[in-house]
mmCIF file of C-alpha atoms in Angstrom:
data_model
loop_
_atom_site.group_PDB
_atom_site.id
_atom_site.type_symbol
_atom_site.label_atom_id
_atom_site.label_comp_id
_atom_site.label_asym_id
_atom_site.label_seq_id
_atom_site.Cartn_x
_atom_site.Cartn_y
_atom_site.Cartn_z
ATOM 1 C CA UNK A 288 80.097 86.277 88.853
ATOM 2 C CA UNK A 289 83.655 87.240 87.852
ATOM 3 C CA UNK A 290 82.396 90.495 86.338
ATOM 4 C CA UNK A 291 80.784 91.455 89.654
ATOM 5 C CA UNK A 292 84.100 90.950 91.463
ATOM 6 C CA UNK A 293 85.777 93.504 89.183
ATOM 7 C CA UNK A 294 83.244 96.266 89.800
ATOM 8 C CA UNK A 295 84.543 99.275 91.670
ATOM 9 C CA UNK A 296 83.243 99.885 95.158
ATOM 10 C CA UNK A 297 82.235 103.169 96.686
ATOM 11 C CA UNK A 298 81.951 104.179 100.299
ATOM 12 C CA UNK A 299 79.750 106.772 101.922
ATOM 13 C CA UNK A 300 81.728 109.103 104.154
ATOM 14 C CA UNK A 301 80.075 111.108 106.889
ATOM 15 C CA UNK A 302 81.450 113.962 108.927
ATOM 16 C CA UNK A 303 81.088 113.607 112.658
ATOM 17 C CA UNK A 304 81.778 116.556 114.947
ATOM 18 C CA UNK A 305 83.096 115.605 118.359
ATOM 19 C CA UNK A 306 84.256 118.106 120.968
ATOM 20 C CA UNK A 307 87.565 117.006 122.482
ATOM 21 C CA UNK A 308 90.364 118.563 124.480
ATOM 22 C CA UNK A 309 93.649 119.473 122.729
ATOM 23 C CA UNK A 310 95.366 116.530 124.443
ATOM 24 C CA UNK A 311 92.669 114.100 123.293
ATOM 25 C CA UNK A 312 92.742 115.547 119.764
ATOM 26 C CA UNK A 313 96.482 114.832 119.511
ATOM 27 C CA UNK A 314 96.007 111.282 120.805
ATOM 28 C CA UNK A 315 93.058 110.602 118.479
ATOM 29 C CA UNK A 316 94.940 112.001 115.470
ATOM 30 C CA UNK A 317 97.896 109.741 116.247
ATOM 31 C CA UNK A 318 95.629 106.690 116.577
ATOM 32 C CA UNK A 319 93.913 107.457 113.259
ATOM 33 C CA UNK A 320 97.238 108.044 111.544
ATOM 34 C CA UNK A 321 98.745 104.838 112.982
ATOM 35 C CA UNK A 322 95.742 102.825 111.753
ATOM 36 C CA UNK A 323 96.040 104.428 108.317
ATOM 37 C CA UNK A 324 99.772 103.688 108.174
ATOM 38 C CA UNK A 325 99.158 100.109 109.279
ATOM 39 C CA UNK A 326 96.747 99.622 106.375
ATOM 40 C CA UNK A 327 98.778 101.279 103.616
ATOM 41 C CA UNK A 328 102.369 100.258 104.473
ATOM 42 C CA UNK A 329 101.892 96.643 103.300
ATOM 43 C CA UNK A 330 100.743 97.955 99.890
ATOM 44 C CA UNK A 331 103.754 100.302 99.673
ATOM 45 C CA UNK A 332 106.134 97.512 100.717
ATOM 46 C CA UNK A 333 104.618 95.242 98.054
ATOM 47 C CA UNK A 334 105.371 97.871 95.412
ATOM 48 C CA UNK A 335 108.927 98.218 96.737
ATOM 49 C CA UNK A 336 109.462 94.451 96.600
ATOM 50 C CA UNK A 337 107.834 93.815 93.225
ATOM 51 C CA UNK A 338 107.682 97.017 91.155
ATOM 52 C CA UNK A 339 109.748 100.034 92.191
ATOM 53 C CA UNK A 340 111.427 101.636 95.167
ATOM 54 C CA UNK A 341 110.974 105.193 93.848
ATOM 55 C CA UNK A 342 108.522 107.025 96.174
ATOM 56 C CA UNK A 343 107.192 109.162 93.304
ATOM 57 C CA UNK A 344 106.385 106.083 91.207
ATOM 58 C CA UNK A 345 104.781 104.408 94.235
ATOM 59 C CA UNK A 346 102.634 107.527 94.745
ATOM 60 C CA UNK A 347 101.517 107.330 91.103
ATOM 61 C CA UNK A 348 100.595 103.646 91.537
ATOM 62 C CA UNK A 349 98.590 104.393 94.694
ATOM 63 C CA UNK A 350 96.765 107.232 92.923
ATOM 64 C CA UNK A 351 96.030 105.001 89.906
ATOM 65 C CA UNK A 352 94.488 102.387 92.216
ATOM 66 C CA UNK A 353 92.385 105.064 93.897
ATOM 67 C CA UNK A 354 93.838 104.403 97.344
ATOM 68 C CA UNK A 355 92.971 107.466 99.452
ATOM 69 C CA UNK A 356 95.685 109.511 101.088
ATOM 70 C CA UNK A 357 95.164 110.659 104.685
ATOM 71 C CA UNK A 358 94.985 114.453 104.800
ATOM 72 C CA UNK A 359 95.770 115.065 101.130
ATOM 73 C CA UNK A 360 93.872 114.877 97.867
ATOM 74 C CA UNK A 361 96.490 112.628 96.242
ATOM 75 C CA UNK A 362 99.662 110.729 97.017
ATOM 76 C CA UNK A 363 103.077 112.333 96.522
ATOM 77 C CA UNK A 364 106.566 110.881 96.770
ATOM 78 C CA UNK A 365 107.166 112.992 99.862
ATOM 79 C CA UNK A 366 104.099 111.564 101.587
ATOM 80 C CA UNK A 367 105.141 107.996 100.692
ATOM 81 C CA UNK A 368 108.546 108.640 102.310
ATOM 82 C CA UNK A 369 106.831 110.176 105.342
ATOM 83 C CA UNK A 370 104.571 107.137 105.742
ATOM 84 C CA UNK A 371 107.570 104.817 105.623
ATOM 85 C CA UNK A 372 109.480 106.801 108.248
ATOM 86 C CA UNK A 373 106.500 108.171 110.253
ATOM 87 C CA UNK A 374 108.531 111.285 110.960
ATOM 88 C CA UNK A 375 105.770 113.887 110.846
ATOM 89 C CA UNK A 376 102.718 114.654 112.982
ATOM 90 C CA UNK A 377 99.413 113.082 112.067
ATOM 91 C CA UNK A 378 97.911 114.779 109.000
ATOM 92 C CA UNK A 379 94.329 113.776 109.727
ATOM 93 C CA UNK A 380 91.544 116.141 110.647
ATOM 94 C CA UNK A 381 90.582 115.869 114.325
ATOM 95 C CA UNK A 382 90.825 119.360 115.828
ATOM 96 C CA UNK A 383 90.523 120.437 119.425
ATOM 97 C CA UNK A 384 87.705 122.738 120.468
ATOM 98 C CA UNK A 385 88.995 125.489 122.709
#
């Protein structure tokens, strides 16, 4: 049973196309980003408390664990800092249809 607990898990990701206004796209992007931040910040704070406070090293740890990064292929120190300060627009992929 212990061996089964250590097996990696995979998820199936589907693309859904939804037509939204520019205003709704901004709101939806912010909601997605806020949910993402809410899920990943505790992991980052754990690393800060117990391993390192260097954003680049934290990014390497997140990449090693296979934790996905919203809007990028891999974590970077800059993106870790951005997540902690939330000072940039949502990097997710909802786009308005004009």
